Amino acid sequence: LVNNMQFFIVAGHETTALAISWALYLLANSPDHQERARAEARDQLGGRLAGADDLAGMPFISQVLEESMRLYPPVGLLARHVLARDELCGRAINPNDILFLPIWALHRHEMLWERPEHFDPERFMPGTIRDRYQYLPFGAGPRVCVGANFAMMQAGIILSTLIQNFRFAQNRPLPRPVMTMTRSERKTASAIECVTKTTVARVAMQIFCNSRFICSRVMASRAPNGSSINKREGESISARAIATRCCMP
């Protein structure tokens, strides 16, 4: 029961709160977009609290949330346990390996996005077509987030209600997001530095001993005992690309 409650809070509320927080941060640093979002919210809501039925009439609010989750994904790294031997972009993948999918790098990769570091909600205009695996704030496949629709509804209601009533401005030093992934058993760590092909950004990765690290399209670790990965703003996780469908030379 405790584990289920912890999962419900972390996965169902913390991630939504992060998405809203980064959306407000980005709007605070983009006054034009903030005014457009405010005008849309006021036209639709007229000063009242938002509800689920209002979201269809506020497409730009949804675009802001989508773009915010592209730049600052609430879950910056996904892990998958390998069940059977396979090959990924020329690299052997073995049973019991752990594949790490760096969503942060996927969402900021220059081969997939034009001006990837730039906040541009127009990327998510209704009718925009992109590869299914190019944008994964909620994952994909059989294990896609079951609460994705609820999260977007909740975030849209809160963001539109706030933005129609308040103006947000940046008046403190820029935040430095840190992504952590930690397992229970800690061991001596070693660092591996990866430099992307398309950016000069770099990341220092701490991989615990007794592990194998693949720094390429995905990251694979054989460390069932534990690993810890930390990253800051502007740093990329993978060396080249980030999804099995985006193999590069």
PDB file of C-alpha atoms in Angstrom, residues 2-247:
ATOM      1  CA  VAL A   2       2.805   2.413   0.909  1.00  0.00           C
ATOM      2  CA  ASN A   3       4.646   1.692  -2.354  1.00  0.00           C
ATOM      3  CA  ASN A   4       1.478   2.250  -4.372  1.00  0.00           C
ATOM      4  CA  MET A   5       0.795   5.528  -2.597  1.00  0.00           C
ATOM      5  CA  GLN A   6       4.363   6.698  -3.172  1.00  0.00           C
ATOM      6  CA  PHE A   7       4.082   5.824  -6.855  1.00  0.00           C
ATOM      7  CA  PHE A   8       0.739   7.616  -7.125  1.00  0.00           C
ATOM      8  CA  ILE A   9       2.156  10.799  -5.575  1.00  0.00           C
ATOM      9  CA  VAL A  10       5.450  10.840  -7.484  1.00  0.00           C
ATOM     10  CA  ALA A  11       4.129   9.722 -10.865  1.00  0.00           C
ATOM     11  CA  GLY A  12       0.700  11.306 -10.697  1.00  0.00           C
ATOM     12  CA  HIS A  13       1.311  14.652  -9.041  1.00  0.00           C
ATOM     13  CA  GLU A  14       4.989  15.547  -8.854  1.00  0.00           C
ATOM     14  CA  THR A  15       5.419  15.195 -12.618  1.00  0.00           C
ATOM     15  CA  THR A  16       2.376  17.389 -13.308  1.00  0.00           C
ATOM     16  CA  ALA A  17       3.628  19.989 -10.834  1.00  0.00           C
ATOM     17  CA  LEU A  18       7.008  19.996 -12.578  1.00  0.00           C
ATOM     18  CA  ALA A  19       5.383  20.506 -15.986  1.00  0.00           C
ATOM     19  CA  ILE A  20       3.339  23.458 -14.704  1.00  0.00           C
ATOM     20  CA  SER A  21       6.340  24.987 -12.925  1.00  0.00           C
ATOM     21  CA  TRP A  22       8.521  24.877 -16.033  1.00  0.00           C
ATOM     22  CA  ALA A  23       5.667  26.209 -18.164  1.00  0.00           C
ATOM     23  CA  LEU A  24       5.337  29.221 -15.865  1.00  0.00           C
ATOM     24  CA  TYR A  25       9.102  29.703 -15.887  1.00  0.00           C
ATOM     25  CA  LEU A  26       9.206  29.678 -19.689  1.00  0.00           C
ATOM     26  CA  LEU A  27       6.250  32.041 -19.964  1.00  0.00           C
ATOM     27  CA  ALA A  28       7.885  34.379 -17.450  1.00  0.00           C
ATOM     28  CA  ASN A  29      10.841  34.607 -19.810  1.00  0.00           C
ATOM     29  CA  SER A  30       8.686  34.962 -22.912  1.00  0.00           C
ATOM     30  CA  PRO A  31       6.270  37.876 -22.350  1.00  0.00           C
ATOM     31  CA  ASP A  32       4.697  37.654 -25.807  1.00  0.00           C
ATOM     32  CA  HIS A  33       3.760  34.024 -25.338  1.00  0.00           C
ATOM     33  CA  GLN A  34       2.536  34.766 -21.828  1.00  0.00           C
ATOM     34  CA  GLU A  35       0.225  37.513 -23.058  1.00  0.00           C
ATOM     35  CA  ARG A  36      -1.147  35.282 -25.787  1.00  0.00           C
ATOM     36  CA  ALA A  37      -1.842  32.506 -23.278  1.00  0.00           C
ATOM     37  CA  ARG A  38      -3.480  34.990 -20.899  1.00  0.00           C
ATOM     38  CA  ALA A  39      -5.704  36.415 -23.614  1.00  0.00           C
ATOM     39  CA  GLU A  40      -6.821  32.940 -24.639  1.00  0.00           C
ATOM     40  CA  ALA A  41      -7.564  31.938 -21.044  1.00  0.00           C
ATOM     41  CA  ARG A  42      -9.517  35.110 -20.338  1.00  0.00           C
ATOM     42  CA  ASP A  43     -11.555  34.800 -23.519  1.00  0.00           C
ATOM     43  CA  GLN A  44     -12.487  31.233 -22.650  1.00  0.00           C
ATOM     44  CA  LEU A  45     -12.928  31.517 -18.888  1.00  0.00           C
ATOM     45  CA  GLY A  46     -14.068  35.087 -18.312  1.00  0.00           C
ATOM     46  CA  GLY A  47     -12.522  35.157 -14.855  1.00  0.00           C
ATOM     47  CA  ARG A  48     -13.956  31.883 -13.567  1.00  0.00           C
ATOM     48  CA  LEU A  49     -12.060  28.708 -12.687  1.00  0.00           C
ATOM     49  CA  ALA A  50     -11.240  26.427 -15.593  1.00  0.00           C
ATOM     50  CA  GLY A  51     -12.808  23.017 -16.058  1.00  0.00           C
ATOM     51  CA  ALA A  52     -12.164  20.037 -18.272  1.00  0.00           C
ATOM     52  CA  ASP A  53     -14.723  21.228 -20.821  1.00  0.00           C
ATOM     53  CA  ASP A  54     -12.774  24.466 -21.328  1.00  0.00           C
ATOM     54  CA  LEU A  55      -9.565  22.852 -22.566  1.00  0.00           C
ATOM     55  CA  ALA A  56     -10.773  22.364 -26.140  1.00  0.00           C
ATOM     56  CA  GLY A  57     -11.202  26.124 -26.390  1.00  0.00           C
ATOM     57  CA  MET A  58      -7.635  26.843 -25.216  1.00  0.00           C
ATOM     58  CA  PRO A  59      -5.315  25.102 -27.710  1.00  0.00           C
ATOM     59  CA  PHE A  60      -2.421  27.490 -27.079  1.00  0.00           C
ATOM     60  CA  ILE A  61      -2.382  26.555 -23.381  1.00  0.00           C
ATOM     61  CA  SER A  62      -1.908  22.938 -24.456  1.00  0.00           C
ATOM     62  CA  GLN A  63       0.839  23.964 -26.869  1.00  0.00           C
ATOM     63  CA  VAL A  64       2.672  25.759 -24.054  1.00  0.00           C
ATOM     64  CA  LEU A  65       2.490  22.656 -21.878  1.00  0.00           C
ATOM     65  CA  GLU A  66       3.677  20.380 -24.681  1.00  0.00           C
ATOM     66  CA  GLU A  67       6.632  22.625 -25.497  1.00  0.00           C
ATOM     67  CA  SER A  68       7.483  22.951 -21.818  1.00  0.00           C
ATOM     68  CA  MET A  69       7.600  19.169 -21.487  1.00  0.00           C
ATOM     69  CA  ARG A  70       9.783  18.983 -24.566  1.00  0.00           C
ATOM     70  CA  LEU A  71      12.381  21.318 -23.073  1.00  0.00           C
ATOM     71  CA  TYR A  72      11.993  20.089 -19.510  1.00  0.00           C
ATOM     72  CA  PRO A  73      10.497  16.583 -19.559  1.00  0.00           C
ATOM     73  CA  PRO A  74       9.090  15.683 -16.134  1.00  0.00           C
ATOM     74  CA  VAL A  75      10.780  12.303 -16.545  1.00  0.00           C
ATOM     75  CA  GLY A  76      14.107  12.910 -18.249  1.00  0.00           C
ATOM     76  CA  LEU A  77      15.203   9.292 -18.435  1.00  0.00           C
ATOM     77  CA  LEU A  78      13.362   6.021 -18.988  1.00  0.00           C
ATOM     78  CA  ALA A  79      14.757   2.600 -18.121  1.00  0.00           C
ATOM     79  CA  ARG A  80      13.829  -0.710 -19.693  1.00  0.00           C
ATOM     80  CA  HIS A  81      14.955  -4.202 -18.655  1.00  0.00           C
ATOM     81  CA  VAL A  82      16.151  -6.348 -21.560  1.00  0.00           C
ATOM     82  CA  LEU A  83      14.394  -9.731 -21.766  1.00  0.00           C
ATOM     83  CA  ALA A  84      16.098 -11.283 -24.795  1.00  0.00           C
ATOM     84  CA  ARG A  85      19.314 -10.849 -26.726  1.00  0.00           C
ATOM     85  CA  ASP A  86      19.137  -8.290 -29.514  1.00  0.00           C
ATOM     86  CA  GLU A  87      21.244  -5.853 -31.510  1.00  0.00           C
ATOM     87  CA  LEU A  88      20.771  -2.097 -31.443  1.00  0.00           C
ATOM     88  CA  CYS A  89      22.566   0.011 -34.037  1.00  0.00           C
ATOM     89  CA  GLY A  90      25.373  -2.513 -34.239  1.00  0.00           C
ATOM     90  CA  ARG A  91      25.723  -3.033 -30.491  1.00  0.00           C
ATOM     91  CA  ALA A  92      24.885  -6.264 -28.715  1.00  0.00           C
ATOM     92  CA  ILE A  93      22.112  -6.017 -26.150  1.00  0.00           C
ATOM     93  CA  ASN A  94      21.955  -8.912 -23.700  1.00  0.00           C
ATOM     94  CA  PRO A  95      19.330 -10.235 -21.298  1.00  0.00           C
ATOM     95  CA  ASN A  96      19.323  -8.439 -17.939  1.00  0.00           C
ATOM     96  CA  ASP A  97      20.911  -5.335 -19.431  1.00  0.00           C
ATOM     97  CA  ILE A  98      19.165  -2.111 -18.525  1.00  0.00           C
ATOM     98  CA  LEU A  99      18.540   0.307 -21.380  1.00  0.00           C
ATOM     99  CA  PHE A 100      18.313   3.976 -20.518  1.00  0.00           C
ATOM    100  CA  LEU A 101      16.403   6.170 -22.969  1.00  0.00           C
ATOM    101  CA  PRO A 102      17.528   9.795 -22.484  1.00  0.00           C
ATOM    102  CA  ILE A 103      14.320  11.733 -23.116  1.00  0.00           C
ATOM    103  CA  TRP A 104      16.101  15.028 -22.403  1.00  0.00           C
ATOM    104  CA  ALA A 105      18.507  14.429 -25.296  1.00  0.00           C
ATOM    105  CA  LEU A 106      15.742  13.161 -27.579  1.00  0.00           C
ATOM    106  CA  HIS A 107      13.729  16.334 -27.052  1.00  0.00           C
ATOM    107  CA  ARG A 108      16.706  18.618 -27.717  1.00  0.00           C
ATOM    108  CA  HIS A 109      18.387  16.825 -30.597  1.00  0.00           C
ATOM    109  CA  GLU A 110      19.262  19.043 -33.557  1.00  0.00           C
ATOM    110  CA  MET A 111      18.500  16.322 -36.095  1.00  0.00           C
ATOM    111  CA  LEU A 112      14.923  16.125 -34.855  1.00  0.00           C
ATOM    112  CA  TRP A 113      14.044  19.688 -33.885  1.00  0.00           C
ATOM    113  CA  GLU A 114      14.700  23.056 -35.439  1.00  0.00           C
ATOM    114  CA  ARG A 115      16.338  25.391 -32.888  1.00  0.00           C
ATOM    115  CA  PRO A 116      15.848  22.776 -30.164  1.00  0.00           C
ATOM    116  CA  GLU A 117      16.959  25.021 -27.275  1.00  0.00           C
ATOM    117  CA  HIS A 118      14.388  27.681 -28.211  1.00  0.00           C
ATOM    118  CA  PHE A 119      10.963  27.879 -26.547  1.00  0.00           C
ATOM    119  CA  ASP A 120       8.434  27.773 -29.376  1.00  0.00           C
ATOM    120  CA  PRO A 121       4.895  26.519 -28.648  1.00  0.00           C
ATOM    121  CA  GLU A 122       4.112  26.736 -32.376  1.00  0.00           C
ATOM    122  CA  ARG A 123       5.853  23.368 -32.755  1.00  0.00           C
ATOM    123  CA  PHE A 124       2.719  21.802 -31.310  1.00  0.00           C
ATOM    124  CA  MET A 125       0.074  23.506 -33.378  1.00  0.00           C
ATOM    125  CA  PRO A 126      -2.940  21.260 -34.042  1.00  0.00           C
ATOM    126  CA  GLY A 127      -2.310  19.118 -37.085  1.00  0.00           C
ATOM    127  CA  THR A 128       1.489  19.113 -36.773  1.00  0.00           C
ATOM    128  CA  ILE A 129       2.923  15.775 -37.904  1.00  0.00           C
ATOM    129  CA  ARG A 130       6.047  14.237 -36.337  1.00  0.00           C
ATOM    130  CA  ASP A 131       7.469  10.796 -35.735  1.00  0.00           C
ATOM    131  CA  ARG A 132       5.668   8.956 -32.949  1.00  0.00           C
ATOM    132  CA  TYR A 133       8.933   8.377 -31.075  1.00  0.00           C
ATOM    133  CA  GLN A 134      10.320  11.888 -31.459  1.00  0.00           C
ATOM    134  CA  TYR A 135       8.453  13.260 -28.469  1.00  0.00           C
ATOM    135  CA  LEU A 136       8.014  11.052 -25.409  1.00  0.00           C
ATOM    136  CA  PRO A 137       7.048  12.988 -22.281  1.00  0.00           C
ATOM    137  CA  PHE A 138       4.802  10.091 -21.309  1.00  0.00           C
ATOM    138  CA  GLY A 139       6.761   7.264 -22.891  1.00  0.00           C
ATOM    139  CA  ALA A 140       5.302   5.028 -25.599  1.00  0.00           C
ATOM    140  CA  GLY A 141       4.269   1.486 -26.343  1.00  0.00           C
ATOM    141  CA  PRO A 142       2.616  -0.984 -23.954  1.00  0.00           C
ATOM    142  CA  ARG A 143       4.080   0.839 -20.936  1.00  0.00           C
ATOM    143  CA  VAL A 144       3.019   4.338 -21.942  1.00  0.00           C
ATOM    144  CA  CYS A 145       1.898   6.439 -18.965  1.00  0.00           C
ATOM    145  CA  VAL A 146      -1.664   5.447 -18.110  1.00  0.00           C
ATOM    146  CA  GLY A 147      -2.293   8.880 -16.624  1.00  0.00           C
ATOM    147  CA  ALA A 148      -1.197  10.952 -19.637  1.00  0.00           C
ATOM    148  CA  ASN A 149      -4.657  12.294 -20.463  1.00  0.00           C
ATOM    149  CA  PHE A 150      -5.416  13.045 -16.823  1.00  0.00           C
ATOM    150  CA  ALA A 151      -2.067  14.824 -16.412  1.00  0.00           C
ATOM    151  CA  MET A 152      -2.654  17.043 -19.443  1.00  0.00           C
ATOM    152  CA  MET A 153      -6.175  17.850 -18.277  1.00  0.00           C
ATOM    153  CA  GLN A 154      -5.001  18.673 -14.753  1.00  0.00           C
ATOM    154  CA  ALA A 155      -2.067  20.774 -15.971  1.00  0.00           C
ATOM    155  CA  GLY A 156      -4.216  22.650 -18.491  1.00  0.00           C
ATOM    156  CA  ILE A 157      -6.848  23.514 -15.891  1.00  0.00           C
ATOM    157  CA  ILE A 158      -4.291  24.774 -13.380  1.00  0.00           C
ATOM    158  CA  LEU A 159      -2.130  26.664 -15.879  1.00  0.00           C
ATOM    159  CA  SER A 160      -5.048  28.462 -17.539  1.00  0.00           C
ATOM    160  CA  THR A 161      -6.557  29.427 -14.194  1.00  0.00           C
ATOM    161  CA  LEU A 162      -3.256  30.839 -12.972  1.00  0.00           C
ATOM    162  CA  ILE A 163      -2.280  32.629 -16.167  1.00  0.00           C
ATOM    163  CA  GLN A 164      -5.566  34.510 -16.471  1.00  0.00           C
ATOM    164  CA  ASN A 165      -5.197  35.939 -12.972  1.00  0.00           C
ATOM    165  CA  PHE A 166      -1.468  36.517 -12.534  1.00  0.00           C
ATOM    166  CA  ARG A 167       1.532  37.808 -14.448  1.00  0.00           C
ATOM    167  CA  PHE A 168       4.781  35.940 -14.006  1.00  0.00           C
ATOM    168  CA  ALA A 169       8.231  37.511 -14.257  1.00  0.00           C
ATOM    169  CA  GLN A 170      11.753  36.186 -13.815  1.00  0.00           C
ATOM    170  CA  ASN A 171      13.491  37.948 -10.933  1.00  0.00           C
ATOM    171  CA  ARG A 172      15.955  35.365  -9.656  1.00  0.00           C
ATOM    172  CA  PRO A 173      18.974  33.544 -11.124  1.00  0.00           C
ATOM    173  CA  LEU A 174      18.076  30.966 -13.732  1.00  0.00           C
ATOM    174  CA  PRO A 175      17.292  27.556 -12.237  1.00  0.00           C
ATOM    175  CA  ARG A 176      19.618  24.661 -12.945  1.00  0.00           C
ATOM    176  CA  PRO A 177      17.575  21.465 -13.288  1.00  0.00           C
ATOM    177  CA  VAL A 178      19.265  18.362 -11.959  1.00  0.00           C
ATOM    178  CA  MET A 179      18.043  14.942 -12.976  1.00  0.00           C
ATOM    179  CA  THR A 180      18.835  12.065 -10.686  1.00  0.00           C
ATOM    180  CA  MET A 181      18.239   8.370 -10.942  1.00  0.00           C
ATOM    181  CA  THR A 182      19.327   6.325  -7.969  1.00  0.00           C
ATOM    182  CA  ARG A 183      19.026   2.706  -6.938  1.00  0.00           C
ATOM    183  CA  SER A 184      19.337   1.439  -3.415  1.00  0.00           C
ATOM    184  CA  GLU A 185      22.836  -0.038  -3.191  1.00  0.00           C
ATOM    185  CA  ARG A 186      25.630   2.523  -3.586  1.00  0.00           C
ATOM    186  CA  LYS A 187      29.146   1.665  -4.736  1.00  0.00           C
ATOM    187  CA  THR A 188      32.238   3.498  -5.835  1.00  0.00           C
ATOM    188  CA  ALA A 189      31.432   5.572  -8.882  1.00  0.00           C
ATOM    189  CA  SER A 190      33.335   6.372 -12.009  1.00  0.00           C
ATOM    190  CA  ALA A 191      32.531   9.136 -14.464  1.00  0.00           C
ATOM    191  CA  ILE A 192      32.140   8.961 -18.209  1.00  0.00           C
ATOM    192  CA  GLU A 193      31.978  12.128 -20.234  1.00  0.00           C
ATOM    193  CA  CYS A 194      29.981  12.099 -23.440  1.00  0.00           C
ATOM    194  CA  VAL A 195      30.060  14.817 -26.078  1.00  0.00           C
ATOM    195  CA  THR A 196      27.203  15.035 -28.554  1.00  0.00           C
ATOM    196  CA  LYS A 197      27.760  15.121 -32.293  1.00  0.00           C
ATOM    197  CA  THR A 198      25.487  18.077 -32.865  1.00  0.00           C
ATOM    198  CA  THR A 199      26.170  20.233 -29.823  1.00  0.00           C
ATOM    199  CA  VAL A 200      29.106  21.179 -27.677  1.00  0.00           C
ATOM    200  CA  ALA A 201      27.126  20.371 -24.566  1.00  0.00           C
ATOM    201  CA  ARG A 202      28.530  17.670 -22.342  1.00  0.00           C
ATOM    202  CA  VAL A 203      27.469  15.684 -19.362  1.00  0.00           C
ATOM    203  CA  ALA A 204      29.355  14.016 -16.585  1.00  0.00           C
ATOM    204  CA  MET A 205      27.763  10.670 -15.925  1.00  0.00           C
ATOM    205  CA  GLN A 206      28.341   8.706 -12.794  1.00  0.00           C
ATOM    206  CA  ILE A 207      28.078   5.002 -13.413  1.00  0.00           C
ATOM    207  CA  PHE A 208      28.668   2.691 -10.526  1.00  0.00           C
ATOM    208  CA  CYS A 209      31.239  -0.065 -10.758  1.00  0.00           C
ATOM    209  CA  ASN A 210      30.428  -3.514 -12.132  1.00  0.00           C
ATOM    210  CA  SER A 211      28.440  -1.895 -14.908  1.00  0.00           C
ATOM    211  CA  ARG A 212      28.761  -1.603 -18.662  1.00  0.00           C
ATOM    212  CA  PHE A 213      27.842   1.733 -20.201  1.00  0.00           C
ATOM    213  CA  ILE A 214      26.913   2.208 -23.825  1.00  0.00           C
ATOM    214  CA  CYS A 215      27.024   5.882 -24.785  1.00  0.00           C
ATOM    215  CA  SER A 216      25.331   6.079 -28.172  1.00  0.00           C
ATOM    216  CA  ARG A 217      21.740   5.919 -29.362  1.00  0.00           C
ATOM    217  CA  VAL A 218      20.688   4.548 -26.017  1.00  0.00           C
ATOM    218  CA  MET A 219      22.531   3.910 -22.810  1.00  0.00           C
ATOM    219  CA  ALA A 220      22.812   0.385 -21.500  1.00  0.00           C
ATOM    220  CA  SER A 221      24.029  -0.573 -18.069  1.00  0.00           C
ATOM    221  CA  ARG A 222      24.558  -4.008 -16.614  1.00  0.00           C
ATOM    222  CA  ALA A 223      24.550  -2.721 -13.074  1.00  0.00           C
ATOM    223  CA  PRO A 224      21.578  -4.355 -11.366  1.00  0.00           C
ATOM    224  CA  ASN A 225      23.040  -3.232  -8.048  1.00  0.00           C
ATOM    225  CA  GLY A 226      22.645   0.448  -8.684  1.00  0.00           C
ATOM    226  CA  SER A 227      23.468   3.525 -10.679  1.00  0.00           C
ATOM    227  CA  SER A 228      23.248   7.276 -10.275  1.00  0.00           C
ATOM    228  CA  ILE A 229      23.024   9.756 -13.135  1.00  0.00           C
ATOM    229  CA  ASN A 230      23.056  13.515 -12.639  1.00  0.00           C
ATOM    230  CA  LYS A 231      22.587  16.194 -15.304  1.00  0.00           C
ATOM    231  CA  ARG A 232      22.229  19.962 -15.429  1.00  0.00           C
ATOM    232  CA  GLU A 233      20.518  22.385 -17.787  1.00  0.00           C
ATOM    233  CA  GLY A 234      22.048  22.582 -21.240  1.00  0.00           C
ATOM    234  CA  GLU A 235      23.748  19.218 -20.917  1.00  0.00           C
ATOM    235  CA  SER A 236      22.885  16.286 -23.092  1.00  0.00           C
ATOM    236  CA  ILE A 237      22.830  12.661 -22.063  1.00  0.00           C
ATOM    237  CA  SER A 238      23.594  10.541 -25.091  1.00  0.00           C
ATOM    238  CA  ALA A 239      26.540  10.755 -27.424  1.00  0.00           C
ATOM    239  CA  ARG A 240      24.658  10.788 -30.696  1.00  0.00           C
ATOM    240  CA  ALA A 241      21.010   9.980 -30.919  1.00  0.00           C
ATOM    241  CA  ILE A 242      18.454   8.782 -28.583  1.00  0.00           C
ATOM    242  CA  ALA A 243      15.968   6.390 -30.034  1.00  0.00           C
ATOM    243  CA  THR A 244      16.262   3.100 -31.817  1.00  0.00           C
ATOM    244  CA  ARG A 245      14.517   4.615 -34.814  1.00  0.00           C
ATOM    245  CA  CYS A 246      17.069   7.406 -35.081  1.00  0.00           C
ATOM    246  CA  CYS A 247      20.303   5.601 -35.846  1.00  0.00           C
TER     247      CYS A 247
END
